[in-house]
């Protein structure tokens, strides 16, 4: 069990290092515009005023979590665009 957990943790760390390198090399960041678009999306999706969504994300920790989520989405979209999948 210990080896399995170590292996999984090692893979997670390697993946995060690779994604960070991709982010830096290709200048992938979350802009204020990205955040504003996400506020609008969340407001529409949850049937709430955008003002309430923004108020929820005023706390820095919550805003940082939103930025991390958006960055992961952007990285995944970027990688999906760039990779070629061969069917065997």
Coordinates of N, CA and C in Angstrom, one line a residue:
X1 N 0.8 -1.2 0.0 CA 0.0 0.0 0.0 C 0.9 1.3 0.0
X2 N 1.9 1.2 0.8 CA 2.8 2.4 0.9 C 3.5 2.7 -0.5
X3 N 3.9 1.6 -1.2 CA 4.5 1.8 -2.5 C 3.5 2.3 -3.5
X4 N 2.3 1.9 -3.4 CA 1.2 2.4 -4.3 C 1.0 3.8 -4.1
X5 N 0.9 4.2 -2.8 CA 0.7 5.7 -2.5 C 1.9 6.5 -3.0
X6 N 3.1 6.0 -2.8 CA 4.3 6.7 -3.2 C 4.3 6.9 -4.7
X7 N 3.9 5.8 -5.4 CA 3.9 5.8 -6.9 C 2.9 6.9 -7.4
X8 N 1.7 6.9 -6.8 CA 0.7 7.8 -7.2 C 1.1 9.2 -6.9
X9 N 1.7 9.5 -5.7 CA 2.2 10.8 -5.4 C 3.3 11.3 -6.3
X10 N 4.2 10.3 -6.7 CA 5.3 10.7 -7.6 C 4.7 11.1 -9.0
X11 N 3.7 10.3 -9.5 CA 3.1 10.6 -10.8 C 2.4 12.0 -10.7
X12 N 1.7 12.3 -9.6 CA 1.1 13.6 -9.5 C 2.1 14.7 -9.5
X13 N 3.2 14.6 -8.8 CA 4.2 15.6 -8.8 C 4.8 15.8 -10.2
X14 N 5.1 14.7 -10.8 CA 5.7 14.8 -12.2 C 4.7 15.5 -13.1
X15 N 3.4 15.2 -13.0 CA 2.5 15.8 -13.9 C 2.4 17.3 -13.6
X16 N 2.4 17.7 -12.3 CA 2.3 19.1 -12.0 C 3.5 19.8 -12.5
X17 N 4.7 19.2 -12.4 CA 5.9 19.9 -12.9 C 5.9 20.0 -14.5
X18 N 5.4 19.0 -15.1 CA 5.2 19.1 -16.6 C 4.3 20.2 -17.0
X19 N 3.1 20.2 -16.3 CA 2.1 21.2 -16.6 C 2.6 22.6 -16.4
X20 N 3.4 22.8 -15.3 CA 4.0 24.1 -15.0 C 5.0 24.5 -16.1
X21 N 5.8 23.6 -16.6 CA 6.7 23.9 -17.6 C 6.0 24.2 -18.9
X22 N 4.9 23.5 -19.3 CA 4.1 23.9 -20.4 C 3.5 25.3 -20.3
X23 N 3.0 25.6 -19.1 CA 2.4 26.9 -18.8 C 3.4 28.0 -19.1
X24 N 4.7 27.8 -18.6 CA 5.7 28.8 -18.7 C 6.2 28.9 -20.2
X25 N 6.4 27.8 -20.8 CA 7.0 27.8 -22.1 C 6.0 28.4 -23.1
X26 N 4.7 28.2 -23.0 CA 3.7 28.7 -23.9 C 2.9 29.9 -23.4
X27 N 3.4 30.4 -22.3 CA 2.8 31.7 -21.7 C 1.3 31.5 -21.5
X28 N 0.9 30.5 -20.8 CA -0.5 30.2 -20.6 C -0.8 30.8 -19.2
X29 N -1.7 31.8 -19.1 CA -2.0 32.4 -17.9 C -3.5 32.7 -17.8
X30 N -4.0 33.0 -16.7 CA -5.4 33.4 -16.5 C -5.5 34.9 -16.4
X31 N -6.2 35.5 -17.3 CA -6.3 36.9 -17.4 C -7.6 37.4 -16.6
X32 N -7.6 38.7 -16.3 CA -8.8 39.3 -15.7 C -10.0 39.0 -16.6
X33 N -9.9 39.1 -17.9 CA -11.0 38.8 -18.8 C -11.5 37.4 -18.6
X34 N -10.6 36.4 -18.4 CA -11.0 35.0 -18.2 C -11.8 34.9 -16.9
X35 N -11.4 35.6 -15.9 CA -12.1 35.6 -14.6 C -13.5 36.2 -14.8
X36 N -13.6 37.3 -15.5 CA -14.9 38.0 -15.7 C -15.8 37.1 -16.5
X37 N -15.3 36.4 -17.5 CA -16.1 35.5 -18.3 C -16.6 34.3 -17.4
X38 N -15.8 33.9 -16.5 CA -16.2 32.8 -15.6 C -17.2 33.3 -14.6
X39 N -17.1 34.5 -14.1 CA -18.1 35.1 -13.3 C -19.5 35.1 -14.0
X40 N -19.5 35.5 -15.2 CA -20.7 35.6 -16.0 C -21.3 34.2 -16.2
X41 N -20.4 33.2 -16.6 CA -20.8 31.8 -16.8 C -21.4 31.3 -15.5
X42 N -20.8 31.4 -14.4 CA -21.3 30.9 -13.1 C -22.6 31.6 -12.7
X43 N -22.7 32.8 -12.9 CA -24.0 33.5 -12.6 C -25.1 33.0 -13.4
X44 N -24.9 32.8 -14.7 CA -25.9 32.2 -15.6 C -26.2 30.8 -15.2
X45 N -25.2 30.0 -15.0 CA -25.4 28.6 -14.7 C -26.1 28.4 -13.4
X46 N -25.9 29.2 -12.4 CA -26.5 29.1 -11.1 C -27.7 30.0 -10.9
X47 N -28.1 30.7 -11.9 CA -29.2 31.6 -11.8 C -29.1 32.6 -10.7
X48 N -27.9 33.2 -10.6 CA -27.6 34.2 -9.6 C -27.1 35.5 -10.2
X49 N -27.3 36.6 -9.5 CA -26.7 37.8 -10.1 C -25.2 37.7 -10.1
X50 N -24.5 38.3 -11.1 CA -23.1 38.2 -11.2 C -22.4 38.9 -10.0
X51 N -23.1 39.9 -9.4 CA -22.6 40.6 -8.2 C -22.4 39.6 -7.1
X52 N -23.3 38.7 -6.9 CA -23.2 37.7 -5.8 C -22.0 36.7 -6.1
X53 N -21.8 36.4 -7.3 CA -20.7 35.5 -7.7 C -19.4 36.2 -7.3
X54 N -19.3 37.5 -7.7 CA -18.1 38.3 -7.4 C -17.8 38.4 -5.9
X55 N -18.9 38.6 -5.2 CA -18.8 38.8 -3.8 C -18.2 37.5 -3.1
X56 N -18.7 36.3 -3.6 CA -18.2 35.0 -3.1 C -16.7 34.9 -3.3
X57 N -16.2 35.4 -4.5 CA -14.8 35.2 -4.8 C -13.9 36.4 -4.3
X58 N -14.5 37.3 -3.5 CA -13.7 38.4 -2.9 C -12.6 37.8 -2.0
X59 N -12.9 36.7 -1.3 CA -11.8 36.1 -0.5 C -10.7 35.6 -1.3
X60 N -9.5 36.0 -1.0 CA -8.3 35.6 -1.9 C -8.2 34.1 -2.1
X61 N -8.4 33.3 -1.1 CA -8.3 31.9 -1.2 C -9.2 31.3 -2.2
X62 N -10.5 31.8 -2.2 CA -11.4 31.3 -3.2 C -11.1 31.8 -4.6
X63 N -10.6 33.0 -4.7 CA -10.2 33.5 -6.0 C -9.0 32.8 -6.6
X64 N -8.1 32.4 -5.7 CA -6.9 31.6 -6.1 C -7.4 30.2 -6.6
X65 N -8.4 29.6 -5.9 CA -8.9 28.3 -6.4 C -9.6 28.5 -7.7
X66 N -10.3 29.5 -7.9 CA -10.9 29.8 -9.2 C -9.9 29.9 -10.3
X67 N -8.8 30.7 -10.0 CA -7.7 30.9 -11.0 C -7.0 29.6 -11.3
X68 N -6.8 28.7 -10.3 CA -6.2 27.4 -10.5 C -7.1 26.6 -11.4
X69 N -8.4 26.6 -11.1 CA -9.3 25.8 -12.0 C -9.2 26.3 -13.4
X70 N -9.3 27.6 -13.6 CA -9.3 28.1 -15.0 C -8.0 27.8 -15.7
X71 N -6.9 27.9 -14.9 CA -5.6 27.6 -15.5 C -5.5 26.1 -16.0
X72 N -6.0 25.2 -15.1 CA -6.1 23.8 -15.5 C -6.9 23.6 -16.7
X73 N -8.0 24.2 -16.8 CA -8.9 24.1 -18.0 C -8.1 24.6 -19.3
X74 N -7.5 25.7 -19.1 CA -6.7 26.3 -20.3 C -5.6 25.3 -20.7
X75 N -4.9 24.8 -19.7 CA -3.8 23.8 -20.0 C -4.3 22.6 -20.7
X76 N -5.4 22.1 -20.2 CA -6.0 20.9 -20.8 C -6.4 21.1 -22.2
X77 N -7.1 22.3 -22.5 CA -7.5 22.6 -23.8 C -6.3 22.8 -24.7
X78 N -5.3 23.4 -24.2 CA -4.0 23.6 -25.0 C -3.4 22.3 -25.4
X79 N -3.3 21.4 -24.5 CA -2.7 20.1 -24.7 C -3.6 19.3 -25.7
X80 N -4.9 19.3 -25.5 CA -5.7 18.6 -26.4 C -5.6 19.1 -27.9
X81 N -5.4 20.4 -28.0 CA -5.2 21.0 -29.4 C -3.9 20.5 -30.0
X82 N -2.9 20.3 -29.2 CA -1.6 20.0 -29.7 C -1.2 18.6 -29.9
X83 N -1.9 17.7 -29.2 CA -1.5 16.3 -29.3 C -2.3 15.6 -30.5
X84 N -1.6 14.6 -31.0 CA -2.2 13.8 -32.0 C -2.4 12.4 -31.5
X85 N -3.6 11.9 -31.6 CA -3.9 10.6 -31.1 C -4.0 9.7 -32.2
X86 N -3.3 8.6 -32.2 CA -3.3 7.6 -33.2 C -4.2 6.4 -32.7
X87 N -5.1 6.0 -33.6 CA -6.0 4.9 -33.3 C -5.2 3.6 -33.7
X88 N -5.3 2.6 -32.9 CA -4.5 1.4 -33.2 C -5.5 0.3 -33.5

